[in-house]
CSV table of C-alpha atoms and ligand atoms in Angstrom, one decimal:
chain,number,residue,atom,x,y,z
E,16,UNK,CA,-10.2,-1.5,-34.6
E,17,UNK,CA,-10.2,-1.9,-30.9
E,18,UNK,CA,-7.2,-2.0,-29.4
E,19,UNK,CA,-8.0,-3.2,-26.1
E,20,UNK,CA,-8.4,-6.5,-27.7
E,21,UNK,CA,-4.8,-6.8,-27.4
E,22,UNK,CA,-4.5,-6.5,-23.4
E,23,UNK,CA,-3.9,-9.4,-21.5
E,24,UNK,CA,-6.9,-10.8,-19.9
E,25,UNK,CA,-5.4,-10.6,-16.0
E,26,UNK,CA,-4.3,-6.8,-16.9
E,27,UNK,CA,-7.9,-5.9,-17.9
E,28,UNK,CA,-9.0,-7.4,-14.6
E,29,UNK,CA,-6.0,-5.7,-12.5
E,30,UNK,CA,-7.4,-2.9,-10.6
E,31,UNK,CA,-5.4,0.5,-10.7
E,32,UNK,CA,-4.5,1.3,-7.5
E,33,UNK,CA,-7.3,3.2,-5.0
E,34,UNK,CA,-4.4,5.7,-4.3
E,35,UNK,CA,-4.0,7.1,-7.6
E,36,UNK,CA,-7.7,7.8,-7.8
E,37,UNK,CA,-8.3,9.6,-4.6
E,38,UNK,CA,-5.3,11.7,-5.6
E,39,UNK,CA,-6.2,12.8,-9.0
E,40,UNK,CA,-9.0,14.4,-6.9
E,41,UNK,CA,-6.8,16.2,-4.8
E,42,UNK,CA,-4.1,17.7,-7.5
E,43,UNK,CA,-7.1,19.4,-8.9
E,44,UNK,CA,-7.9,21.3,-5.3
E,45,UNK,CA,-6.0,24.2,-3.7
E,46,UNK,CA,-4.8,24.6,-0.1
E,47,UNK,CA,-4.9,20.8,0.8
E,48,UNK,CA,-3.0,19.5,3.3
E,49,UNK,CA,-1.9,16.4,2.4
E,50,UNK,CA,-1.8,13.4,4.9
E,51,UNK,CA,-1.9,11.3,1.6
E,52,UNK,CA,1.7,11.4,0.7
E,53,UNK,CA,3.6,8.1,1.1
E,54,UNK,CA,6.7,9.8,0.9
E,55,UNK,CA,9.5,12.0,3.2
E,56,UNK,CA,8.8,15.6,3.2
E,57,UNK,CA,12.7,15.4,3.5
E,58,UNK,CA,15.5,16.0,0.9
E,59,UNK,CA,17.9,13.8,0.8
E,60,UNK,CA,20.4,15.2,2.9
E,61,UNK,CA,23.6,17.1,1.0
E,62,UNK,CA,26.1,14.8,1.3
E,63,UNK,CA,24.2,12.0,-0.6
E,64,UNK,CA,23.4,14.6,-3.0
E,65,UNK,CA,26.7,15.5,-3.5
E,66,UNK,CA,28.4,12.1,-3.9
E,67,UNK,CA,26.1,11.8,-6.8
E,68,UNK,CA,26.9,15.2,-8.3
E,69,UNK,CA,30.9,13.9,-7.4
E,70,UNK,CA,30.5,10.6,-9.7
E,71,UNK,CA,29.0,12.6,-12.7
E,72,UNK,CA,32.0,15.0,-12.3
E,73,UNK,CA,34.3,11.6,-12.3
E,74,UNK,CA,32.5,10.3,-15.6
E,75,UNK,CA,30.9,7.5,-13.8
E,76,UNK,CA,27.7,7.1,-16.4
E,77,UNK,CA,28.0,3.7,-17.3
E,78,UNK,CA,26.8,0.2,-17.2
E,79,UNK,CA,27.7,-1.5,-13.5
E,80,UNK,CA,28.0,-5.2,-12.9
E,81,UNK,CA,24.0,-6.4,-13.0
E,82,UNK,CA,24.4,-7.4,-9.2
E,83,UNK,CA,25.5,-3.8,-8.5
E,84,UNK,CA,28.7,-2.3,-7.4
E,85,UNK,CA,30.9,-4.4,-5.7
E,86,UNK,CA,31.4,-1.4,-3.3
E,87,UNK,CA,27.9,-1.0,-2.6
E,88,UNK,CA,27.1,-4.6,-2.2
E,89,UNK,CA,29.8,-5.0,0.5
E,90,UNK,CA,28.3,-1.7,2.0
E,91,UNK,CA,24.8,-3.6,2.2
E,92,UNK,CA,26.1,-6.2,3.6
E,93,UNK,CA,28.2,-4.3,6.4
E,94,UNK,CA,25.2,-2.8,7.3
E,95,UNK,CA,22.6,-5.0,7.1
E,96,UNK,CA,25.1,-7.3,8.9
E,97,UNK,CA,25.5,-4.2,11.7
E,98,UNK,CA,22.0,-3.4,12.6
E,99,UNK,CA,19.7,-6.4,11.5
E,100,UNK,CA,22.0,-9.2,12.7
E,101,UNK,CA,21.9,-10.9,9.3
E,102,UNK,CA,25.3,-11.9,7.6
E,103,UNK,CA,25.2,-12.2,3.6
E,104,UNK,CA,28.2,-12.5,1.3
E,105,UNK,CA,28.5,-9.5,-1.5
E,106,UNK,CA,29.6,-11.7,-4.4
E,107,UNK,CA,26.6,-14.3,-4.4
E,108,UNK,CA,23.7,-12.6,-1.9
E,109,UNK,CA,23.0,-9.3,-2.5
E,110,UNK,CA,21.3,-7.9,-5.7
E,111,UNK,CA,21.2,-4.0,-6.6
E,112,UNK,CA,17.6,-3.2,-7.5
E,113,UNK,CA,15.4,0.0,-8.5
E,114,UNK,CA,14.0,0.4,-5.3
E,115,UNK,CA,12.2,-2.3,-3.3
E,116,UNK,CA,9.5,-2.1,-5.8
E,117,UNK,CA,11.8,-4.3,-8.2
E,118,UNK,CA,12.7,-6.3,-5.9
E,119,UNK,CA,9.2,-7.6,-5.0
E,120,UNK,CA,8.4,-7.7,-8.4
E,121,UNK,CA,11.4,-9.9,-9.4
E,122,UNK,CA,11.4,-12.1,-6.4
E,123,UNK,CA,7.5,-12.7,-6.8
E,124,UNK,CA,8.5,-13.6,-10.5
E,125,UNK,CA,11.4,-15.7,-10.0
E,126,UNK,CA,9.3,-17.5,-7.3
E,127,UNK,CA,5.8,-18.1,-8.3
E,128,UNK,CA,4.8,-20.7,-10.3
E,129,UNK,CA,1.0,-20.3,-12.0
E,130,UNK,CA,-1.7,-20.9,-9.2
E,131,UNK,CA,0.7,-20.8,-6.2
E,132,UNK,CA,-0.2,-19.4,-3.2
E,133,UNK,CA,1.3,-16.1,-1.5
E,134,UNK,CA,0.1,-15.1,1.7
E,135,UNK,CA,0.6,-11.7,3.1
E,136,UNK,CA,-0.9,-9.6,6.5
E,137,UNK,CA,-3.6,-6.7,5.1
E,138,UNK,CA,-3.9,-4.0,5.1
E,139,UNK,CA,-0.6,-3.7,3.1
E,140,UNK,CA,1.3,-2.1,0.6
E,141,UNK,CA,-1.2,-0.8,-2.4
E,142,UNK,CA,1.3,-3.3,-4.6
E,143,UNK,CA,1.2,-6.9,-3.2
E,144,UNK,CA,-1.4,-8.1,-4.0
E,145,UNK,CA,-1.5,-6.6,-7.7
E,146,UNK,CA,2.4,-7.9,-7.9
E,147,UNK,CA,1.1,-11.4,-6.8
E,148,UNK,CA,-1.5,-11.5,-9.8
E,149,UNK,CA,0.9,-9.8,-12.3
E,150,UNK,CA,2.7,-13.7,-12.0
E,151,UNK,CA,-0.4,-15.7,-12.0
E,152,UNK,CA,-0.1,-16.4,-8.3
E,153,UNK,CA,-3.1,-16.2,-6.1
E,154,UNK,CA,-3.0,-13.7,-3.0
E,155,UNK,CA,-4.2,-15.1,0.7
E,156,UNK,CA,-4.7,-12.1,3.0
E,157,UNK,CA,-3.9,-12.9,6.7
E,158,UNK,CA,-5.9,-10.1,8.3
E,159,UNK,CA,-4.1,-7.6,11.2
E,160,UNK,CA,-6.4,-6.0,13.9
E,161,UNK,CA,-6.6,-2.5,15.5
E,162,UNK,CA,-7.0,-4.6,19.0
E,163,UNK,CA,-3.6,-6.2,18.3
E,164,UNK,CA,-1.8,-2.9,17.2
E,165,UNK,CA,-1.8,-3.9,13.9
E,166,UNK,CA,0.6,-7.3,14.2
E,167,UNK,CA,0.7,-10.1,12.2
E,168,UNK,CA,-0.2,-12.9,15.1
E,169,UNK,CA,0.8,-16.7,13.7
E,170,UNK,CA,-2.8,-17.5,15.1
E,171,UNK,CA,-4.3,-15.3,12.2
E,172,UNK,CA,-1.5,-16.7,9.9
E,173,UNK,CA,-2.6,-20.6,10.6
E,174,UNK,CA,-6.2,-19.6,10.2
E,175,UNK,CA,-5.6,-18.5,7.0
E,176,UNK,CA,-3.3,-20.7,5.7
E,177,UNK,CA,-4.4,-23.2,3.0
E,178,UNK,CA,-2.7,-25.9,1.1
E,179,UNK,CA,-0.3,-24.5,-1.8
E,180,UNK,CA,0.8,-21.5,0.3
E,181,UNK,CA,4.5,-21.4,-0.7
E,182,UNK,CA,5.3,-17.7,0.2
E,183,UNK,CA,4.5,-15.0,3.1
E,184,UNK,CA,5.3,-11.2,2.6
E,185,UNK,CA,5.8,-9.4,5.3
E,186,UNK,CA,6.4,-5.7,5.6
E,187,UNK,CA,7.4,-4.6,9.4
E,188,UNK,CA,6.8,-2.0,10.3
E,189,UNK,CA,3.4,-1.8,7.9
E,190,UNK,CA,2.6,0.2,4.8
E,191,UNK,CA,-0.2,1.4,6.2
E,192,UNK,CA,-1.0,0.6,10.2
E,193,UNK,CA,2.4,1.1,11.3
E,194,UNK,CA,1.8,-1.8,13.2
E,195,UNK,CA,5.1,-4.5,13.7
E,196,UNK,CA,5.3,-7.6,15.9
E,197,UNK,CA,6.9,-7.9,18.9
E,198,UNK,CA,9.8,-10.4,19.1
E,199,UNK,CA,8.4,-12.9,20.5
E,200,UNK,CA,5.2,-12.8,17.8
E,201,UNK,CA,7.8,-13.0,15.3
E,202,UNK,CA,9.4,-16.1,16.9
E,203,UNK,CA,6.0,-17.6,16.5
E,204,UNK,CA,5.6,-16.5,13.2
E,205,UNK,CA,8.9,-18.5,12.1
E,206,UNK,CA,7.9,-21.2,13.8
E,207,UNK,CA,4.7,-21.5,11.9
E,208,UNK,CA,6.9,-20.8,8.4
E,209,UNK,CA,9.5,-23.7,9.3
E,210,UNK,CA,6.0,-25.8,10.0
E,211,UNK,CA,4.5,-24.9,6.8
E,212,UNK,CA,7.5,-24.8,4.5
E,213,UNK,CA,7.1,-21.3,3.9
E,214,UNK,CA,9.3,-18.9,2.4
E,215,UNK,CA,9.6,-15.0,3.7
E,216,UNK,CA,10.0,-12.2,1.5
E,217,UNK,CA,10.5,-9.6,3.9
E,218,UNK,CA,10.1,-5.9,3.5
E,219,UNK,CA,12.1,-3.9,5.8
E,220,UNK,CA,11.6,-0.6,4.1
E,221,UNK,CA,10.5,1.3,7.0
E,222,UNK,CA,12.4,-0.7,10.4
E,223,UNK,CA,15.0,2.6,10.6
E,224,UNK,CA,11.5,4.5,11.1
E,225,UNK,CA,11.0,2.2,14.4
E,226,UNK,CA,10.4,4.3,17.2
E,227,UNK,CA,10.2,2.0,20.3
E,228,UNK,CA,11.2,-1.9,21.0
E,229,UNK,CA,13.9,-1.9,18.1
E,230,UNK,CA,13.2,-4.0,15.4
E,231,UNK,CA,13.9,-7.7,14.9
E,232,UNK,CA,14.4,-8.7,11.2
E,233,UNK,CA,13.0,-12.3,10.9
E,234,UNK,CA,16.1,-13.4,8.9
E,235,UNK,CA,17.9,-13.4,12.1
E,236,UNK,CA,15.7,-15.6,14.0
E,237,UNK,CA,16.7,-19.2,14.0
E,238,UNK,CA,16.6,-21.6,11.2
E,239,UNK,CA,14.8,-18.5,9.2
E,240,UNK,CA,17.9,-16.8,6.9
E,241,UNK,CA,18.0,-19.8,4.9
E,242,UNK,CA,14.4,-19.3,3.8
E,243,UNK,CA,14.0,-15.5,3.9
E,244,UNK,CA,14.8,-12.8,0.9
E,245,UNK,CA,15.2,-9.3,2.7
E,246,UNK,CA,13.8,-6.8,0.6
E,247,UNK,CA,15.6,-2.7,1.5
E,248,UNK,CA,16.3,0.3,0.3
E,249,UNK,CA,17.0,3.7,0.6
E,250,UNK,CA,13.6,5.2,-0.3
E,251,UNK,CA,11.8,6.4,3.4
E,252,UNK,CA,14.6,6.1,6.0
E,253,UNK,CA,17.1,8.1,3.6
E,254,UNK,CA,14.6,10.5,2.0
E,255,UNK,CA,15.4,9.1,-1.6
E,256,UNK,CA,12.7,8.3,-2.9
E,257,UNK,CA,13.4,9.5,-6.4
E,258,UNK,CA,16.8,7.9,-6.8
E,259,UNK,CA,15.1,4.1,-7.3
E,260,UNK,CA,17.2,2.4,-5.3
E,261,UNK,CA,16.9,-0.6,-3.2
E,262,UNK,CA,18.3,-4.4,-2.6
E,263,UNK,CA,17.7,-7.9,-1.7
E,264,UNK,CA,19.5,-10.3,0.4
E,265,UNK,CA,19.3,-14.3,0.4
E,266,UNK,CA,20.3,-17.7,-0.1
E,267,UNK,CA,22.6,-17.5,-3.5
E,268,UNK,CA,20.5,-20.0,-5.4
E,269,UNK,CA,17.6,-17.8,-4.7
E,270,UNK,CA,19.2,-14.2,-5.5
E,271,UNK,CA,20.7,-15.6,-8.8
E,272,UNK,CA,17.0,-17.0,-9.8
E,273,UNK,CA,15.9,-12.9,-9.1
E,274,UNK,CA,19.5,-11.9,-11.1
E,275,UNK,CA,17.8,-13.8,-14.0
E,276,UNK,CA,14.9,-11.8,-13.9
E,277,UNK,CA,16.5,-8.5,-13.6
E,278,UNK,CA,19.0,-8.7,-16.0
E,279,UNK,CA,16.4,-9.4,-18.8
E,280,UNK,CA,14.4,-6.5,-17.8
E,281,UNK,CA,16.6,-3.7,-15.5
E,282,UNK,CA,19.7,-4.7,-16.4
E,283,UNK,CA,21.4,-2.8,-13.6
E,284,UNK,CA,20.3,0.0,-11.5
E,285,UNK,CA,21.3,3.7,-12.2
E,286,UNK,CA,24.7,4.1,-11.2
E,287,UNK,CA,24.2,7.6,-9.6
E,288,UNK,CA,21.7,6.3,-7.5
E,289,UNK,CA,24.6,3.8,-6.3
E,290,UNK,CA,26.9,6.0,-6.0
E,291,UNK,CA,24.9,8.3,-3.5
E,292,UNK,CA,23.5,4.9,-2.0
E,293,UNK,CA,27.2,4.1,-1.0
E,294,UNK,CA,27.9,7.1,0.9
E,295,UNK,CA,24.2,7.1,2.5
E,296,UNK,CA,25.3,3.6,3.9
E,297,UNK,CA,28.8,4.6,5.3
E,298,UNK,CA,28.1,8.2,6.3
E,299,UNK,CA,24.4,8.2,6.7
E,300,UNK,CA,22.5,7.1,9.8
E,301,UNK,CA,23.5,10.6,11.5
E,302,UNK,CA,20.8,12.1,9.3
E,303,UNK,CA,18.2,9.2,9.5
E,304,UNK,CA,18.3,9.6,13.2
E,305,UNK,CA,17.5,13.0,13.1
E,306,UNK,CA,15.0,12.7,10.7
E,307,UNK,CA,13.7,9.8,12.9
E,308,UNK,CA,13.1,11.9,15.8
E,309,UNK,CA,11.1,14.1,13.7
E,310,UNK,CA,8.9,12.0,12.8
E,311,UNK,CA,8.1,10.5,16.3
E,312,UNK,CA,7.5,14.1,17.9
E,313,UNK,CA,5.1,14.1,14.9
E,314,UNK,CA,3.5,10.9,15.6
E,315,UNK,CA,2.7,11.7,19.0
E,316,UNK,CA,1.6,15.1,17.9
E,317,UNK,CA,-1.0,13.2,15.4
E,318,UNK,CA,-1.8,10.0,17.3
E,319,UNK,CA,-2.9,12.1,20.3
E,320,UNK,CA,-4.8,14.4,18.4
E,321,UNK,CA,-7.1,12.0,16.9
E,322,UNK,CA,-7.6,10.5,20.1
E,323,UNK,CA,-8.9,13.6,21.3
E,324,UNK,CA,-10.9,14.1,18.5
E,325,UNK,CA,-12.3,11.1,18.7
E,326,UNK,CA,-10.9,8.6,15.8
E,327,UNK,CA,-9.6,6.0,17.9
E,328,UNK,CA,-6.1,5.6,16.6
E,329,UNK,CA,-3.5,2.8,18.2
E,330,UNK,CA,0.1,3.8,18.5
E,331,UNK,CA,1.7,3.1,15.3
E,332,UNK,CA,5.5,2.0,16.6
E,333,UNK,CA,7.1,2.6,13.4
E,334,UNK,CA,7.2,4.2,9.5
E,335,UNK,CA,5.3,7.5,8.9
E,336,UNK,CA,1.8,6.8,9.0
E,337,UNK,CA,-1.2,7.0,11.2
E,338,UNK,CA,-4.2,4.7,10.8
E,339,UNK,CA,-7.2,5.7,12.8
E,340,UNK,CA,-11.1,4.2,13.2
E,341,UNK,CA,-13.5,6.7,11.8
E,342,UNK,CA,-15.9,4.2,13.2
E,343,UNK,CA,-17.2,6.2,15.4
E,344,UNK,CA,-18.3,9.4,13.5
E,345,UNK,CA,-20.5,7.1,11.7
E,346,UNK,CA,-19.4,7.6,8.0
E,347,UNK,CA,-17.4,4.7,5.7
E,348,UNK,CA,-13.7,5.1,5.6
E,349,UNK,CA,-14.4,6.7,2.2
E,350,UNK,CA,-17.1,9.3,2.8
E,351,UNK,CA,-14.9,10.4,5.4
E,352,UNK,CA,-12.2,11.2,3.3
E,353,UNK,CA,-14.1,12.5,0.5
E,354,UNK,CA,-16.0,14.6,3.2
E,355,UNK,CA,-13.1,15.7,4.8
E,356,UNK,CA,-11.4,16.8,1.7
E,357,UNK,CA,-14.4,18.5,0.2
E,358,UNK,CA,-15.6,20.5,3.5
E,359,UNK,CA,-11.9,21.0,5.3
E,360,UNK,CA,-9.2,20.5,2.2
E,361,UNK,CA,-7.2,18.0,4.1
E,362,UNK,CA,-6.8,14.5,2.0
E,363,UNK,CA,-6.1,11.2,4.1
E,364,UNK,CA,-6.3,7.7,1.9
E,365,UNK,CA,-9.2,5.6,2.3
E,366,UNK,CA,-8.7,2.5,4.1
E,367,UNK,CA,-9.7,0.0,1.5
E,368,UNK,CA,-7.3,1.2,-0.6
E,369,UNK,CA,-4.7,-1.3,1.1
E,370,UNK,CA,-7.5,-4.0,1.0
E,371,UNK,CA,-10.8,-5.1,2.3
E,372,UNK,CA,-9.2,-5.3,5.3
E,373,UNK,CA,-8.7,-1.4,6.0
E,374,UNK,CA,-12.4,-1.0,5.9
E,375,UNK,CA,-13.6,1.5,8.2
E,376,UNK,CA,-10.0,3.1,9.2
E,377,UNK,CA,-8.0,5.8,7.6
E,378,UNK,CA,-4.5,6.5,6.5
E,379,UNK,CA,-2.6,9.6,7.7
E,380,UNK,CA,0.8,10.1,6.5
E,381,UNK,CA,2.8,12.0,8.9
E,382,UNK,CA,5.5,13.2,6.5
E,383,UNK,CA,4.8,16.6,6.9
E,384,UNK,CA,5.9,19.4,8.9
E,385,UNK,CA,4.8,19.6,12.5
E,386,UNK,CA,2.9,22.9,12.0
E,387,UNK,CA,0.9,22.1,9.2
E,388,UNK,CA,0.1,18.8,11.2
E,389,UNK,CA,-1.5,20.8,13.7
E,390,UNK,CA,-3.2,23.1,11.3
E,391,UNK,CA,-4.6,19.8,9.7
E,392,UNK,CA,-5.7,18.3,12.9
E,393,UNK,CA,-7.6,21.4,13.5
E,394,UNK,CA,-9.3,21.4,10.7
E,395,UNK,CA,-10.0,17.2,11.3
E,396,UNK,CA,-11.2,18.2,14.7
E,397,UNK,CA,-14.0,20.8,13.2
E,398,UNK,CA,-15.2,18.3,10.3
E,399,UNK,CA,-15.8,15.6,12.6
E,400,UNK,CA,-17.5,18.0,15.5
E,401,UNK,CA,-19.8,19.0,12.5
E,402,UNK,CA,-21.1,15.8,12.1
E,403,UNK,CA,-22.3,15.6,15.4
E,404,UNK,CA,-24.5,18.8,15.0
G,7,PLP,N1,7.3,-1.4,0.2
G,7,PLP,C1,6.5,-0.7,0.9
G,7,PLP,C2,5.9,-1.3,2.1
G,7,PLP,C3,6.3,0.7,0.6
G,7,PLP,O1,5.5,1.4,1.4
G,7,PLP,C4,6.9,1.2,-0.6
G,7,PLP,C5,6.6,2.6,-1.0
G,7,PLP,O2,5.7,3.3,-0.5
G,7,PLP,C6,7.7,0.4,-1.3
G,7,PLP,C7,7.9,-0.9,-0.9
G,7,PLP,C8,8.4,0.9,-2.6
G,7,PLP,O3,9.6,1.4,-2.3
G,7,PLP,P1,10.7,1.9,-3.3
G,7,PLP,O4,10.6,3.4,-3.4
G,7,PLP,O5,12.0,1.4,-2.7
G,7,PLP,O6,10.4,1.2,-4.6
């Protein structure tokens, strides 16, 4: 018998993602330096840690509400209300997730009916478009350009735009360019939504990791709360990763529709992970600043070294990644990594892995220490001045 019979027709057609293959590759090798990871070098710092370990100790292993904790929600909502501008109640607009990952997934399935449309900038996140198939949705990519550091422009948006779009994701700063729009793009950009009837699901998972401008959440802009869901969490800015923790904020009708969703399938999230989430809200943006700055010094470090070397690389003005042109050396975006990995050991992710759009560019993760950045920029250097012998 064969079971693949059995597997849904759009699963067999869903392609696993191009990160996952790359890095089987590399877990097999020995001294790589990885620019691959898409994840903090950080732990998350103690006192998180220990107002988990301080819940276990108080018997706190159950069930919570399947919003979340009351406490948390009204801590999301203090600080999203704080630093983004955007005002939500915690009894009816906020939803406890397990990580932002849910939350896409749960607001793309509470949202999407069979053959609508949902637009989103590429290159993006490996999951959006794979998350937009999952509910028989149909992706529109809005490409982003190196010339235009990587923003979304609402030119490229109305170009793109067909009838049926009912959705655009955004995710600013950008999982993989770094690139983010300026306020006034953004203006434009809600301007263009309140046009076209769109709705926003908006993934703010990296705007603590903005380095210069400050970021502008588009819920805040006018007319624009009332038809955005605000995706966070606690995974980069936080270094918790492994916790699973995240949220989403919006108009009530539209969080209870996702609350549907969640509590067939998640239920609630792990009530550790909202423990510690509670104290990183209240007692935490001490250590994301410092970890911040980190990351910056590191970005200049990397963005001026490829320069230098050659890969023309903008200046990404948030999150922890890199994402330079190896146009110029002459290879694909995926010889060059394959190359560079075989001949120097150093792993950076294809560009097509985050779409079609990422063709001949590069991601570099700079979540990872400043001296092994060097070291790995060094090695870059001598892989790319051997292809010009
Ligand atoms: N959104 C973006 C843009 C990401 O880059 C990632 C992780 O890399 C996620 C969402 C998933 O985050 P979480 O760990 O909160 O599920």
């Amino acid at each position: 018998m064969d079971p693949n019979r059995f597997i849904a027709r759009h699963i067999v057609t869903l392609p696993k993602s191009g990160i996952r293959d790359f890095f089987e590759i590399v877990a097999k090798m020995k001294d790589v330096i990885s620019l691959g990871i898409g994840e903090p070098d950080f732990t998350t710092p103690w006192h998180i840690r220990e107002a988990a370990i301080y819940a276990l100790e108080k018997g706190k292993t159950h069930y919570t509400s399947n919003l979340g904790l009351i406490e948390l929600r009204r801590a999301i909502c203090n600080y999203v209300g704080r630093n983004y501008g955007v005002h939500y109640q915690p009894e009816s607009e906020v939803l406890v997730t397990v990580g932002v990952s849910e939350a896409i997934d749960i607001a793309l399935r509470a949202l999407v009916n069979p053959g609508d449309k949902v637009m989103f900038h590429q290159p993006c996140y490996v999951s959006y478009h794979p998350s937009v198939t999952l509910t028989h949705g149909i992706g529109v990519a809005v490409p982003t350009h190196a010339a235009d550091n990587f923003a979304l422009t609402a030119a490229a948006l109305s170009a793109a735009w067909q009838p049926g779009c009912k959705l655009l994701m955004l995710n600013l700063p950008c999982n993989p360019t770094g690139g983010t729009c300026s306020r006034e793009q953004l203006e434009q950009i809600a301007r263009f939504c309140i046009e076209k009837d769109l709705l926003v699901i908006s993934d703010e998972i990296y705007s603590e990791l903005t380095f210069e401008g400050g970021h502008v959440s588009i819920g805040s802009l006018r007319g624009m709360q009332e038809r955005t869901i605000f995706l966070h969490g606690f995974s980069k800015a936080f270094a918790m990763t492994g916790w699973r923790i995240g949220y989403a904020c919006g108009p009530a009708p539209l969080i209870d529709a996702m609350m549907k969703v969640h509590q067939y399938s998640m239920m609630c999230a792990s009530v550790i992970s909202q423990e510690a989430a509670i104290e990183a809200l209240v007692r935490g943006e001490d250590g994301v600043k410092r970890m911040r700055e980190q990351y910056h010094r590191r970005r200049d470090l990397v963005v001026r070294r490829f320069n230098e070397i050659g890969l023309k690389c903008h200046l990404p003005r948030g999150s922890f990644y890199a994402f330079p042109s190896v146009a110029a050396t002459g290879l694909g975006e995926r010889e060059f990594a394959f190359g560079l990995l075989e001949k120097e050991r150093v792993a950076m992710v294809p560009g097509t892995a985050f779409g079609e759009n990422g063709r001949g560019f590069v991601r570099a993760s700079f979540a990872t220490g400043y001296e092994k950045l060097v070291e790995a920029c060094t090695r870059i250097e001598r892989f790319v001045q051997g292809l010009r012998r």
